[in-house]
Amino acid sequence: MSELALRTDALGRTYRKARKRWWKRTDPAASKEFVALDGVSLEVKPGELFGLLGPNGAGKTTLIKILTTLLAPSSGRAWVDGLDVVADAKALRPFINMVSGGESSGYGILSVRENLWLFSRIYGVANAVINQRIDAMLAVVDLADKANSRVSHLSTGQRQKMNFCRGFITDPKVLFLDEPTLGLDVTAARNIRKFVKEWIAEKPGRTMLLTTHYMAEADELCDRLAIIDKGKLLACDTPANLKRQVQQHSIFELSHTPGSGGLIEVAGLPGVHQATTTETPTSIELKVLLREESAIGGVVQQVVQSGGRILTLKKVEPTLEDVFIELVGHGLNA
Amino acid sequence: MRPALELFWKAMMARTYPRVAWMFRHRTWLIQETLLPMLSVIALANVYRWMHAPVQYIGIVILGAAMTAFWLNVLWSLGAHLYWERDSGNLELYILCPAPMMGILAGMALGGLTMTIVRAAAIVTTGVLLFDVPLEPTSWWLLGLIFLLTMVSLYGLGMMFASVFLLFGREAWHTVNLLQEPIYLMTGMNFPLVALEKMTHWAIPAAALLIPLTAGMDAMRQVLFRSEGFLNLWYEVPLLGVMSVGFILLAKRFLDVLERKAKEEGKLTVKWQ
């Protein structure tokens, strides 16, 4: 077991409605039980950058909370660095850290440097190394000029960068990043992705579990990925292998104007395996997975006959999004 | 054992820091924390003066105002603090870290205590200078010991409140408000505790003794002004000692319950759940 950085065995988590108390009004609309995780078994090797993909409410954050000892599983077991997350929680905590996207932690009255100092000290990091690490991390996220600014004066993105630094300054063995680039600008997100890859490579044995909504980010960063929906693990493999699963289909992207009757239905056409439509202010973007390439003729004909005008048509390579749609049945934002 | 104590110390000092930094960065607090409470002290002291009450009564009011500052701090800044920490997202990080939560809570208590000592000292100094109250305790050492025991037990109670409020109260400030006003009366903030016994029944001040503020103030008044106490001083001092240990142990127990329930129920530590 110790050769694995993370392991879960039939991990489950059910949220139960709170017991009725005489002094508290309970919400009659709240359901009695909600299964957030359902028998998830995973194995992550040391040195891996492992990704979790899933729509909102899929169970990603619940899984991270269990692995970071913040939440107890309802069934199954989990180990991080060979330590049981329930029985050995105290022994495990010095070796892990977590950063959640959009979190607002920290003290507004303190500066960025002071906040990072505070959250390093509760991990026992010596004063002699804290400032060195803070300077290095602030340079990574381009926040060095704000080191002495009060956190209450920072923008949401800058605060997010500070929290990103907080996760790394304690030099964890296993790091959990829950949507780390959420709300960051393109350049900052790119710098963070670059740093994450360097950080993993820098010291053997460092492991990272990352959840993200950005498919391209997952594709670029992760050695392996798990796709999770409604608490169940649907697939787990390298991005390349996952994409190979949908390579049996030809994928076309077609941009067209709306038809006379609004959206044009093509999913039921012969040879069409799957179709997803995205509306933009100026056009409709249609992505079709075809069992046979020749079926594209029928799709084009259907669009034209429905009053739509084709703007662009191209054949594309499968992406993680296609894998996701194939497994979950809809896109991340659907 | 040593690394554990070292981590406790680091966590405590780190969590003390935001409160101390706040003191230096929001200097207007000195006005609101010293001048404003003095207004009610001046009013009450003048009432006693017009009634030709002994000067010790003015001392009782000044001590009451100073000690009540600690009670307010325990309620608002310590009791309700885990609640605020949860809402700001910090509580989750504190539970996740290897430092003991008791170290974090001790840091919150120490930060609050540092600030309130300044407020209490300002009230006592201004009050004594304005009203010429004689300060002739039977023993400065005994006074210091009683003050220390009162602080340890009071802040131990506050540390216990911190978990209790988060466990049972979704609206911490309602609980705080509920505890604030009746305590002014029960602890004998502006009058000797024996007066409460004469006004009501001995059971009321006896029950109030379980609040460290009551026992502490009654004992300090006996030492400072040689006034009549509700209970003999030599019962009140050990009682404060027992409460000091008891409340700290209870605080630890409730913290353990809090952490267990937080894990089981999936809430309490996470603001959006």
Coordinates of C-alpha atoms in Angstrom, one line a residue:
Chain A
M1 CA 0.0 0.0 0.0
S2 CA 2.9 2.4 0.8
E3 CA 4.0 2.4 -2.8
L4 CA 0.9 4.4 -3.7
A5 CA 0.5 8.1 -3.0
L6 CA -3.3 7.9 -3.0
R7 CA -5.6 4.9 -2.8
T8 CA -9.4 4.7 -2.3
D9 CA -11.2 1.5 -2.0
A10 CA -15.0 1.5 -2.7
L11 CA -15.2 5.0 -1.2
G12 CA -18.7 6.3 -0.5
R13 CA -20.1 9.3 1.1
T14 CA -23.8 10.0 1.8
Y15 CA -24.9 13.3 3.2
R16 CA -27.9 12.9 5.5
K17 CA -30.4 15.4 6.5
A18 CA -29.8 16.8 10.0
R19 CA -31.9 15.3 12.8
K20 CA -35.0 17.3 13.6
R21 CA -34.4 19.5 16.6
W22 CA -37.1 21.3 18.5
W23 CA -35.3 24.6 18.3
K24 CA -34.5 24.4 14.6
R25 CA -36.8 24.7 11.7
T26 CA -36.0 22.1 9.1
D27 CA -36.4 22.6 5.4
P28 CA -39.2 20.3 4.2
A29 CA -37.9 20.5 0.6
A30 CA -34.5 19.0 1.6
S31 CA -34.2 15.4 0.6
K32 CA -33.3 12.9 3.3
E33 CA -30.1 11.6 1.7
F34 CA -27.8 12.6 -1.0
V35 CA -25.1 10.2 -2.4
A36 CA -22.1 12.3 -3.2
L37 CA -19.7 9.5 -3.8
D38 CA -20.6 5.9 -4.7
G39 CA -18.0 3.2 -4.5
V40 CA -15.0 5.1 -5.9
S41 CA -11.8 3.1 -6.2
L42 CA -8.7 4.9 -7.4
E43 CA -4.9 4.4 -7.3
V44 CA -2.4 7.2 -7.8
K45 CA 1.3 6.6 -7.9
P46 CA 3.9 8.9 -6.3
G47 CA 5.1 11.5 -8.7
E48 CA 1.8 11.5 -10.6
L49 CA -0.2 14.6 -11.5
F50 CA -3.7 13.1 -11.4
G51 CA -6.8 14.9 -12.6
L52 CA -10.4 14.7 -11.6
L53 CA -13.0 15.8 -14.1
G54 CA -16.7 16.0 -13.6
P55 CA -19.6 18.4 -13.7
N56 CA -20.8 20.4 -10.7
G57 CA -22.0 18.2 -7.9
A58 CA -20.2 15.1 -9.4
G59 CA -18.4 14.4 -6.1
K60 CA -14.9 15.9 -6.8
T61 CA -14.8 18.2 -3.8
T62 CA -16.3 15.5 -1.5
L63 CA -13.5 13.2 -2.6
I64 CA -10.8 15.9 -1.9
K65 CA -12.4 16.6 1.5
I66 CA -12.2 13.0 2.4
L67 CA -8.6 12.6 1.2
T68 CA -7.6 15.8 3.1
T69 CA -9.1 14.4 6.4
L70 CA -11.8 17.0 6.5
L71 CA -14.7 14.6 5.9
A72 CA -15.3 11.1 7.0
P73 CA -16.3 8.5 4.4
S74 CA -19.7 6.8 4.8
S75 CA -18.3 3.6 3.4
G76 CA -15.0 2.3 2.0
R77 CA -11.5 3.4 2.9
A78 CA -8.9 5.8 1.7
W79 CA -5.1 6.1 2.2
V80 CA -2.8 9.0 1.4
D81 CA 0.9 8.3 1.4
G82 CA 0.1 4.9 3.0
L83 CA -1.8 6.5 5.9
D84 CA -5.5 5.9 6.6
V85 CA -7.3 9.2 6.2
V86 CA -9.6 8.4 9.2
A87 CA -7.4 6.5 11.6
D88 CA -4.1 8.3 10.9
A89 CA -5.5 11.8 10.2
K90 CA -3.1 13.6 12.6
A91 CA 0.0 11.8 11.3
L92 CA -1.0 12.6 7.7
R93 CA -1.7 16.3 8.0
P94 CA 1.9 17.5 8.0
F95 CA 2.4 16.0 4.6
I96 CA -0.6 17.4 2.7
N97 CA -2.1 20.7 1.8
M98 CA -5.0 21.9 -0.2
V99 CA -5.9 25.0 -2.3
S100 CA -9.5 25.6 -3.4
G101 CA -10.3 27.9 -6.2
G102 CA -12.3 30.9 -5.3
E103 CA -11.6 30.5 -1.5
S104 CA -11.6 33.7 0.5
S105 CA -9.4 32.6 3.4
G106 CA -6.9 34.8 5.0
Y107 CA -7.1 38.0 7.1
G108 CA -7.8 41.2 5.3
I109 CA -6.0 43.3 8.0
L110 CA -2.7 41.4 7.3
S111 CA -0.5 41.8 4.3
V112 CA 0.0 39.0 1.7
R113 CA 3.4 38.1 3.3
E114 CA 1.9 38.1 6.8
N115 CA -0.9 35.8 5.8
L116 CA 1.5 33.4 4.2
W117 CA 3.7 33.5 7.2
L118 CA 0.7 32.7 9.5
F119 CA -0.4 29.7 7.4
S120 CA 3.2 28.4 7.3
R121 CA 3.7 28.7 11.0
I122 CA 0.7 26.4 11.7
Y123 CA 2.6 23.8 9.7
G124 CA 5.7 24.4 11.9
V125 CA 7.8 25.9 9.0
A126 CA 10.8 27.7 10.5
N127 CA 11.0 31.4 10.2
A128 CA 14.4 31.1 8.5
V129 CA 12.9 29.5 5.4
I130 CA 9.5 31.1 5.3
N131 CA 10.5 34.4 3.7
Q132 CA 12.6 32.6 1.1
R133 CA 9.7 30.4 0.1
I134 CA 7.3 33.3 0.2
D135 CA 9.5 35.4 -2.2
A136 CA 9.9 32.5 -4.6
M137 CA 6.2 31.7 -4.7
L138 CA 5.1 35.3 -5.1
A139 CA 7.4 35.6 -8.0
V140 CA 5.8 32.6 -9.6
V141 CA 2.3 34.1 -9.5
D142 CA 3.6 37.6 -10.3
L143 CA 2.5 39.0 -6.9
A144 CA 5.8 40.1 -5.6
D145 CA 4.9 43.8 -5.8
K146 CA 1.9 43.1 -3.6
A147 CA 3.8 41.2 -0.9
N148 CA 3.3 44.0 1.6
S149 CA -0.2 45.1 0.6
R150 CA -3.1 44.3 2.8
V151 CA -5.2 41.4 1.6
S152 CA -8.3 43.5 1.9
H153 CA -6.9 45.7 -0.8
L154 CA -6.4 42.9 -3.3
S155 CA -8.6 41.9 -6.2
T156 CA -10.3 38.4 -6.2
G157 CA -7.7 37.1 -8.6
Q158 CA -4.8 38.4 -6.5
R159 CA -6.3 36.8 -3.5
Q160 CA -6.6 33.5 -5.4
K161 CA -3.0 33.8 -6.3
M162 CA -2.0 34.3 -2.6
N163 CA -4.0 31.1 -1.7
F164 CA -2.3 29.2 -4.4
C165 CA 1.1 30.2 -2.8
R166 CA -0.2 29.1 0.6
G167 CA -0.6 25.5 -0.6
F168 CA 3.0 25.3 -1.8
I169 CA 4.9 27.1 0.9
T170 CA 4.5 24.2 3.4
D171 CA 6.2 22.0 0.8
P172 CA 3.6 19.2 1.0
K173 CA 4.2 15.7 -0.3
V174 CA 0.7 15.4 -1.6
L175 CA -1.1 18.5 -2.8
F176 CA -4.8 18.8 -3.6
L177 CA -5.7 21.6 -5.9
D178 CA -9.5 22.1 -6.4
E179 CA -10.0 24.4 -9.4
P180 CA -6.7 26.3 -8.8
T181 CA -7.0 28.6 -11.9
L182 CA -10.7 29.5 -11.3
G183 CA -11.1 33.2 -11.9
L184 CA -7.5 33.9 -13.0
D185 CA -6.6 35.7 -16.2
V186 CA -5.1 33.8 -19.1
T187 CA -1.4 34.7 -18.3
A188 CA -1.7 33.9 -14.6
A189 CA -3.4 30.6 -15.4
R190 CA -0.6 29.7 -17.9
N191 CA 2.1 30.6 -15.4
I192 CA 0.5 28.5 -12.8
R193 CA 0.2 25.5 -15.1
K194 CA 3.9 25.8 -16.0
F195 CA 4.8 26.0 -12.3
V196 CA 2.7 23.0 -11.4
K197 CA 4.6 20.9 -13.9
E198 CA 7.9 22.1 -12.7
W199 CA 7.0 21.6 -9.1
I200 CA 6.0 17.9 -9.7
A201 CA 9.2 17.3 -11.6
E202 CA 11.5 19.1 -9.1
K203 CA 11.3 16.5 -6.3
P204 CA 10.6 12.8 -6.8
G205 CA 7.6 11.5 -4.9
R206 CA 5.6 14.7 -5.0
T207 CA 2.0 14.0 -6.0
M208 CA -0.8 16.2 -7.0
L209 CA -4.5 15.7 -7.3
L210 CA -6.2 18.4 -9.4
T211 CA -9.8 19.1 -10.2
T212 CA -10.6 21.5 -13.0
H213 CA -13.4 22.6 -15.2
Y214 CA -11.0 23.4 -18.0
M215 CA -10.5 20.4 -20.3
A216 CA -7.5 21.8 -22.0
E217 CA -5.9 22.4 -18.6
A218 CA -6.5 18.8 -17.6
D219 CA -5.2 17.6 -21.0
E220 CA -2.0 19.7 -20.7
L221 CA -1.2 18.9 -17.1
C222 CA -2.4 15.5 -16.0
D223 CA -0.6 12.2 -16.3
R224 CA -3.8 10.4 -15.7
L225 CA -7.4 11.4 -15.4
A226 CA -10.5 10.1 -13.7
I227 CA -14.0 11.2 -15.0
I228 CA -16.6 11.2 -12.3
D229 CA -20.3 11.9 -12.4
K230 CA -23.1 11.6 -9.9
G231 CA -20.5 10.2 -7.4
K232 CA -19.5 7.3 -9.7
L233 CA -16.1 6.8 -11.4
L234 CA -16.8 6.5 -15.1
A235 CA -13.3 6.2 -16.5
C236 CA -9.7 6.5 -15.4
D237 CA -6.7 6.5 -17.8
T238 CA -4.2 8.8 -19.5
P239 CA -5.6 11.6 -21.6
A240 CA -4.3 9.9 -24.7
N241 CA -6.0 6.6 -23.9
L242 CA -9.2 8.3 -23.0
K243 CA -9.3 10.1 -26.3
R244 CA -8.6 6.9 -28.1
Q245 CA -12.0 5.6 -26.8
V246 CA -13.8 8.1 -29.0
Q247 CA -11.4 7.9 -32.0
Q248 CA -13.6 5.2 -33.5
H249 CA -15.9 8.1 -34.5
S250 CA -15.3 10.9 -36.9
I251 CA -15.7 14.3 -35.3
F252 CA -16.9 17.4 -37.2
E253 CA -17.4 20.9 -36.0
L254 CA -20.0 22.9 -37.9
S255 CA -20.9 26.5 -37.5
H256 CA -24.2 27.7 -38.9
T257 CA -26.9 30.4 -38.6
P258 CA -30.1 29.5 -36.8
G259 CA -32.7 27.7 -38.9
S260 CA -36.2 29.0 -39.4
G261 CA -37.4 26.9 -36.5
G262 CA -34.6 27.8 -34.2
L263 CA -32.2 24.9 -33.2
I264 CA -31.8 22.2 -35.8
E265 CA -32.2 18.6 -34.6
V266 CA -29.5 16.2 -36.1
A267 CA -29.0 13.7 -33.4
G268 CA -31.5 11.2 -34.9
L269 CA -30.0 11.2 -38.4
P270 CA -28.5 8.0 -39.7
G271 CA -24.8 7.6 -38.9
V272 CA -24.8 10.3 -36.2
H273 CA -23.6 8.9 -32.9
Q274 CA -23.8 12.0 -30.8
A275 CA -24.5 15.7 -31.4
T276 CA -24.0 18.7 -29.1
T277 CA -25.0 22.3 -29.8
T278 CA -23.7 25.5 -28.4
E279 CA -25.4 28.8 -29.1
T280 CA -23.3 31.9 -29.5
P281 CA -24.6 35.4 -30.1
T282 CA -23.9 35.2 -33.8
S283 CA -24.0 31.5 -34.7
I284 CA -24.8 28.0 -33.6
E285 CA -21.8 25.6 -33.0
L286 CA -22.6 22.0 -33.8
K287 CA -20.3 19.2 -32.9
V288 CA -21.2 15.8 -34.2
L289 CA -19.6 12.3 -33.6
L290 CA -20.3 10.2 -36.7
R291 CA -20.2 6.4 -36.9
E292 CA -19.3 6.8 -40.6
E293 CA -17.7 9.9 -42.1
S294 CA -20.2 9.9 -45.0
A295 CA -23.0 10.7 -42.6
I296 CA -21.8 14.4 -42.7
G297 CA -23.7 14.8 -45.9
G298 CA -27.0 14.1 -44.2
V299 CA -26.1 16.6 -41.4
V300 CA -25.3 19.4 -43.9
Q301 CA -28.5 18.6 -45.8
Q302 CA -30.6 18.8 -42.6
V303 CA -29.1 22.2 -41.7
V304 CA -29.6 23.7 -45.1
Q305 CA -33.1 22.3 -45.4
S306 CA -34.0 23.7 -42.0
G307 CA -33.1 27.2 -43.2
G308 CA -29.6 27.4 -41.7
R309 CA -26.6 28.7 -43.5
I310 CA -23.3 26.9 -43.0
L311 CA -20.5 29.3 -42.0
T312 CA -17.7 26.8 -41.4
L313 CA -17.2 23.0 -41.4
K314 CA -14.1 21.2 -40.3
K315 CA -13.1 17.7 -39.2
V316 CA -11.3 17.7 -35.8
E317 CA -9.3 15.4 -33.6
P318 CA -11.0 14.1 -30.5
T319 CA -10.6 16.2 -27.3
L320 CA -11.1 15.4 -23.6
E321 CA -14.4 17.2 -23.9
D322 CA -15.6 14.6 -26.5
V323 CA -14.6 11.8 -24.1
F324 CA -16.5 13.6 -21.3
I325 CA -19.6 14.0 -23.5
E326 CA -19.4 10.4 -24.5
L327 CA -19.2 9.2 -20.9
V328 CA -21.4 11.7 -19.1
G329 CA -23.9 12.5 -21.9
H330 CA -23.4 16.2 -21.8
G331 CA -20.7 18.9 -21.6
L332 CA -19.3 20.3 -18.4
N333 CA -21.4 23.4 -18.6
A334 CA -24.6 21.7 -19.7
Chain B
M1 CA 6.7 15.7 23.0
R2 CA 8.9 18.7 22.3
P3 CA 8.0 19.1 18.6
A4 CA 4.3 18.9 19.6
L5 CA 4.8 21.7 22.1
E6 CA 6.8 23.7 19.6
L7 CA 4.0 23.4 17.0
F8 CA 1.5 24.4 19.7
W9 CA 3.6 27.5 20.5
K10 CA 4.0 28.5 16.8
A11 CA 0.3 28.1 16.1
M12 CA -0.6 30.1 19.2
M13 CA 1.7 32.9 18.4
A14 CA 0.7 32.9 14.7
R15 CA -3.0 33.2 15.5
T16 CA -2.3 35.9 18.1
Y17 CA -0.6 38.0 15.4
P18 CA -3.7 39.2 13.4
R19 CA -5.3 40.6 16.6
V20 CA -2.2 42.4 17.7
A21 CA -1.6 43.7 14.2
W22 CA -5.2 44.9 14.2
M23 CA -4.5 46.9 17.4
F24 CA -1.7 48.8 15.7
R25 CA -3.4 49.3 12.3
H26 CA -6.8 50.4 13.6
R27 CA -5.8 52.9 16.2
T28 CA -9.2 54.4 16.6
W29 CA -10.1 51.4 18.7
L30 CA -8.4 53.1 21.6
I31 CA -11.1 55.8 21.6
Q32 CA -14.0 53.4 21.3
E33 CA -12.5 50.9 23.8
T34 CA -11.4 53.4 26.4
L35 CA -13.4 56.6 26.2
L36 CA -16.8 55.3 25.4
P37 CA -17.0 52.7 28.3
M38 CA -15.8 55.4 30.6
L39 CA -19.1 57.3 30.0
S40 CA -21.2 54.8 31.8
V41 CA -18.6 54.4 34.5
I42 CA -18.7 58.2 35.1
A43 CA -22.5 58.2 35.2
L44 CA -22.7 55.3 37.7
A45 CA -19.9 56.6 39.8
N46 CA -21.6 60.0 40.1
V47 CA -24.9 58.2 41.0
Y48 CA -23.1 56.5 43.9
R49 CA -21.4 59.8 44.9
W50 CA -24.7 61.7 45.0
M51 CA -26.1 58.9 47.1
H52 CA -23.1 59.4 49.5
A53 CA -22.2 55.8 49.1
P54 CA -18.7 54.8 50.4
V55 CA -15.9 55.5 47.9
Q56 CA -15.4 51.7 47.5
Y57 CA -18.6 51.6 45.6
I58 CA -17.1 53.7 42.9
G59 CA -14.1 51.3 42.9
I60 CA -16.6 48.5 42.5
V61 CA -18.0 50.2 39.4
I62 CA -14.6 50.8 37.9
L63 CA -13.5 47.2 38.5
G64 CA -16.8 46.0 37.1
A65 CA -16.3 48.0 33.9
A66 CA -12.7 46.8 33.5
M67 CA -13.6 43.1 34.1
T68 CA -16.7 43.3 31.9
A69 CA -14.4 44.3 29.0
F70 CA -12.9 40.8 29.3
W71 CA -16.4 39.2 29.3
L72 CA -17.4 41.0 26.2
N73 CA -14.1 40.0 24.6
V74 CA -14.6 36.4 25.5
L75 CA -18.2 36.4 24.0
W76 CA -17.6 38.4 20.9
S77 CA -14.0 37.8 20.0
L78 CA -13.5 34.3 21.2
G79 CA -16.8 32.6 21.7
A80 CA -18.1 33.7 18.3
H81 CA -14.7 33.5 16.6
L82 CA -14.8 30.0 15.2
Y83 CA -18.1 30.9 13.7
W84 CA -16.5 33.9 11.9
E85 CA -13.5 31.8 11.0
R86 CA -15.8 29.3 9.4
D87 CA -17.5 32.0 7.3
S88 CA -14.2 33.4 6.1
G89 CA -12.9 29.9 5.1
N90 CA -10.1 29.8 7.6
L91 CA -11.5 27.2 9.9
E92 CA -11.1 24.5 7.2
L93 CA -7.5 25.4 6.9
Y94 CA -6.9 25.3 10.6
I95 CA -8.5 21.8 10.9
L96 CA -6.5 20.6 7.9
C97 CA -3.1 21.8 9.3
P98 CA -1.0 19.7 11.7
A99 CA -1.1 22.3 14.5
P100 CA -3.5 21.4 17.4
M101 CA -6.8 23.4 17.3
M102 CA -6.2 24.2 21.0
G103 CA -3.1 26.1 19.9
I104 CA -5.2 28.1 17.4
L105 CA -7.8 28.8 20.0
A106 CA -5.2 29.7 22.6
G107 CA -3.8 32.2 20.0
M108 CA -7.3 33.7 19.6
A109 CA -7.6 34.0 23.4
L110 CA -4.1 35.5 23.8
G111 CA -4.8 38.1 21.0
G112 CA -8.1 39.1 22.5
L113 CA -6.6 39.2 26.0
T114 CA -3.8 41.5 24.9
M115 CA -6.2 44.0 23.4
T116 CA -8.6 43.9 26.3
I117 CA -5.9 44.3 28.9
V118 CA -5.1 47.7 27.4
R119 CA -8.8 48.6 27.5
A120 CA -9.2 47.4 31.1
A121 CA -6.0 49.2 32.2
A122 CA -7.2 52.5 30.6
I123 CA -10.6 52.2 32.4
V124 CA -8.9 51.5 35.8
T125 CA -6.3 54.3 35.4
T126 CA -8.9 56.9 34.3
G127 CA -11.4 55.8 36.9
V128 CA -9.0 55.9 39.7
L129 CA -7.5 59.2 38.7
L130 CA -10.9 60.9 38.1
F131 CA -12.6 59.7 41.3
D132 CA -9.6 59.4 43.6
V133 CA -10.4 55.8 44.5
P134 CA -7.8 54.4 47.0
L135 CA -6.0 51.3 45.8
E136 CA -4.8 49.5 49.0
P137 CA -5.2 45.8 48.4
T138 CA -4.5 43.4 51.3
S139 CA -2.0 41.7 49.1
W140 CA -0.8 42.6 45.5
W141 CA 0.3 39.0 45.1
L142 CA -3.1 37.7 46.0
L143 CA -4.7 40.2 43.7
G144 CA -2.4 39.2 40.9
L145 CA -3.2 35.5 41.5
I146 CA -6.9 36.0 41.5
F147 CA -6.7 38.1 38.3
L148 CA -4.6 35.4 36.6
L149 CA -6.9 32.6 37.7
T150 CA -9.9 34.7 36.5
M151 CA -8.4 35.2 33.1
V152 CA -7.4 31.6 32.6
S153 CA -10.9 30.3 33.6
L154 CA -12.7 33.1 31.7
Y155 CA -10.7 32.5 28.5
G156 CA -11.0 28.7 29.1
L157 CA -14.8 29.3 29.1
G158 CA -14.5 31.4 26.0
M159 CA -12.6 28.6 24.2
M160 CA -15.3 26.2 25.2
F161 CA -18.0 28.6 23.9
A162 CA -16.2 28.8 20.6
S163 CA -16.9 25.2 19.8
V164 CA -20.3 25.2 21.5
F165 CA -21.6 28.1 19.5
L166 CA -20.4 26.5 16.3
L167 CA -21.9 23.2 17.2
F168 CA -25.3 24.4 18.3
G169 CA -25.8 27.8 17.0
R170 CA -26.2 28.8 13.4
E171 CA -26.5 32.4 14.4
A172 CA -23.8 33.0 16.9
W173 CA -24.6 36.6 17.7
H174 CA -28.1 35.6 19.0
T175 CA -26.4 33.4 21.6
V176 CA -23.9 36.1 22.4
N177 CA -26.7 38.7 22.9
L178 CA -28.6 36.2 25.1
L179 CA -25.5 35.8 27.3
Q180 CA -24.5 39.5 27.4
E181 CA -27.2 41.4 29.3
P182 CA -28.3 38.9 32.0
I183 CA -24.6 38.5 32.9
Y184 CA -24.3 42.2 33.7
L185 CA -26.9 41.7 36.4
M186 CA -25.8 38.2 37.7
T187 CA -22.2 39.0 38.0
G188 CA -22.8 42.2 40.0
M189 CA -21.0 44.3 37.5
N190 CA -22.0 47.6 39.1
F191 CA -22.8 46.6 42.6
P192 CA -21.5 44.1 45.3
L193 CA -22.6 40.5 44.7
V194 CA -24.0 40.3 48.2
A195 CA -26.6 43.0 47.2
L196 CA -27.9 40.5 44.6
E197 CA -28.4 37.9 47.4
K198 CA -30.3 40.5 49.5
M199 CA -32.4 41.5 46.5
T200 CA -33.3 38.0 45.3
H201 CA -32.2 34.7 46.7
W202 CA -28.8 33.3 47.6
A203 CA -29.2 30.7 44.8
I204 CA -28.9 33.4 42.1
P205 CA -25.4 34.7 43.0
A206 CA -24.4 31.1 43.9
A207 CA -25.3 30.0 40.4
A208 CA -23.6 33.1 39.0
L209 CA -20.3 32.0 40.7
L210 CA -19.9 29.4 38.0
I211 CA -19.2 32.2 35.7
P212 CA -15.5 33.0 36.4
L213 CA -16.2 36.7 36.0
T214 CA -18.5 36.6 39.1
A215 CA -16.1 34.7 41.4
G216 CA -13.1 36.7 40.1
M217 CA -14.7 40.1 40.6
D218 CA -16.1 39.2 44.1
A219 CA -12.7 38.0 45.2
M220 CA -10.8 41.0 43.7
R221 CA -13.2 43.4 45.4
Q222 CA -12.6 41.7 48.7
V223 CA -8.8 42.0 48.3
L224 CA -8.9 45.6 46.8
F225 CA -11.6 47.3 48.9
R226 CA -11.9 44.9 51.9
S227 CA -15.6 44.8 51.0
E228 CA -18.0 42.1 52.0
G229 CA -18.0 39.2 49.6
F230 CA -20.7 36.8 48.7
L231 CA -18.4 33.9 49.5
N232 CA -15.3 33.7 51.6
L233 CA -12.2 34.6 49.6
W234 CA -10.6 31.2 50.4
Y235 CA -13.4 29.4 48.8
E236 CA -13.5 31.6 45.7
V237 CA -9.8 31.3 44.9
P238 CA -9.8 27.4 44.8
L239 CA -13.1 27.6 42.9
L240 CA -11.3 29.8 40.3
G241 CA -8.5 27.3 40.1
V242 CA -10.9 24.4 39.5
M243 CA -12.8 26.4 36.9
S244 CA -9.5 27.2 35.1
V245 CA -8.6 23.5 34.7
G246 CA -12.2 22.5 34.1
F247 CA -13.0 24.9 31.4
I248 CA -9.8 24.2 29.5
L249 CA -10.5 20.5 29.6
L250 CA -14.0 21.1 28.5
A251 CA -12.8 23.3 25.7
K252 CA -10.6 20.5 24.5
R253 CA -13.4 18.0 24.8
F254 CA -15.8 20.2 22.8
L255 CA -13.2 20.8 20.1
D256 CA -12.8 17.1 19.7
V257 CA -16.6 16.7 19.4
L258 CA -16.7 19.6 16.9
E259 CA -14.1 18.0 14.7
R260 CA -15.8 14.6 14.9
K261 CA -19.2 16.0 14.0
A262 CA -17.7 18.2 11.3
K263 CA -16.3 15.1 9.6
E264 CA -19.4 13.0 10.1
E265 CA -21.9 15.6 9.0
G266 CA -19.9 17.3 6.4
K267 CA -20.7 20.8 7.7
L268 CA -19.6 23.1 10.5
T269 CA -16.2 23.7 9.0
V270 CA -17.2 24.5 5.5
K271 CA -19.1 27.7 5.0
W272 CA -21.1 26.6 1.9
Q273 CA -22.3 23.3 3.2

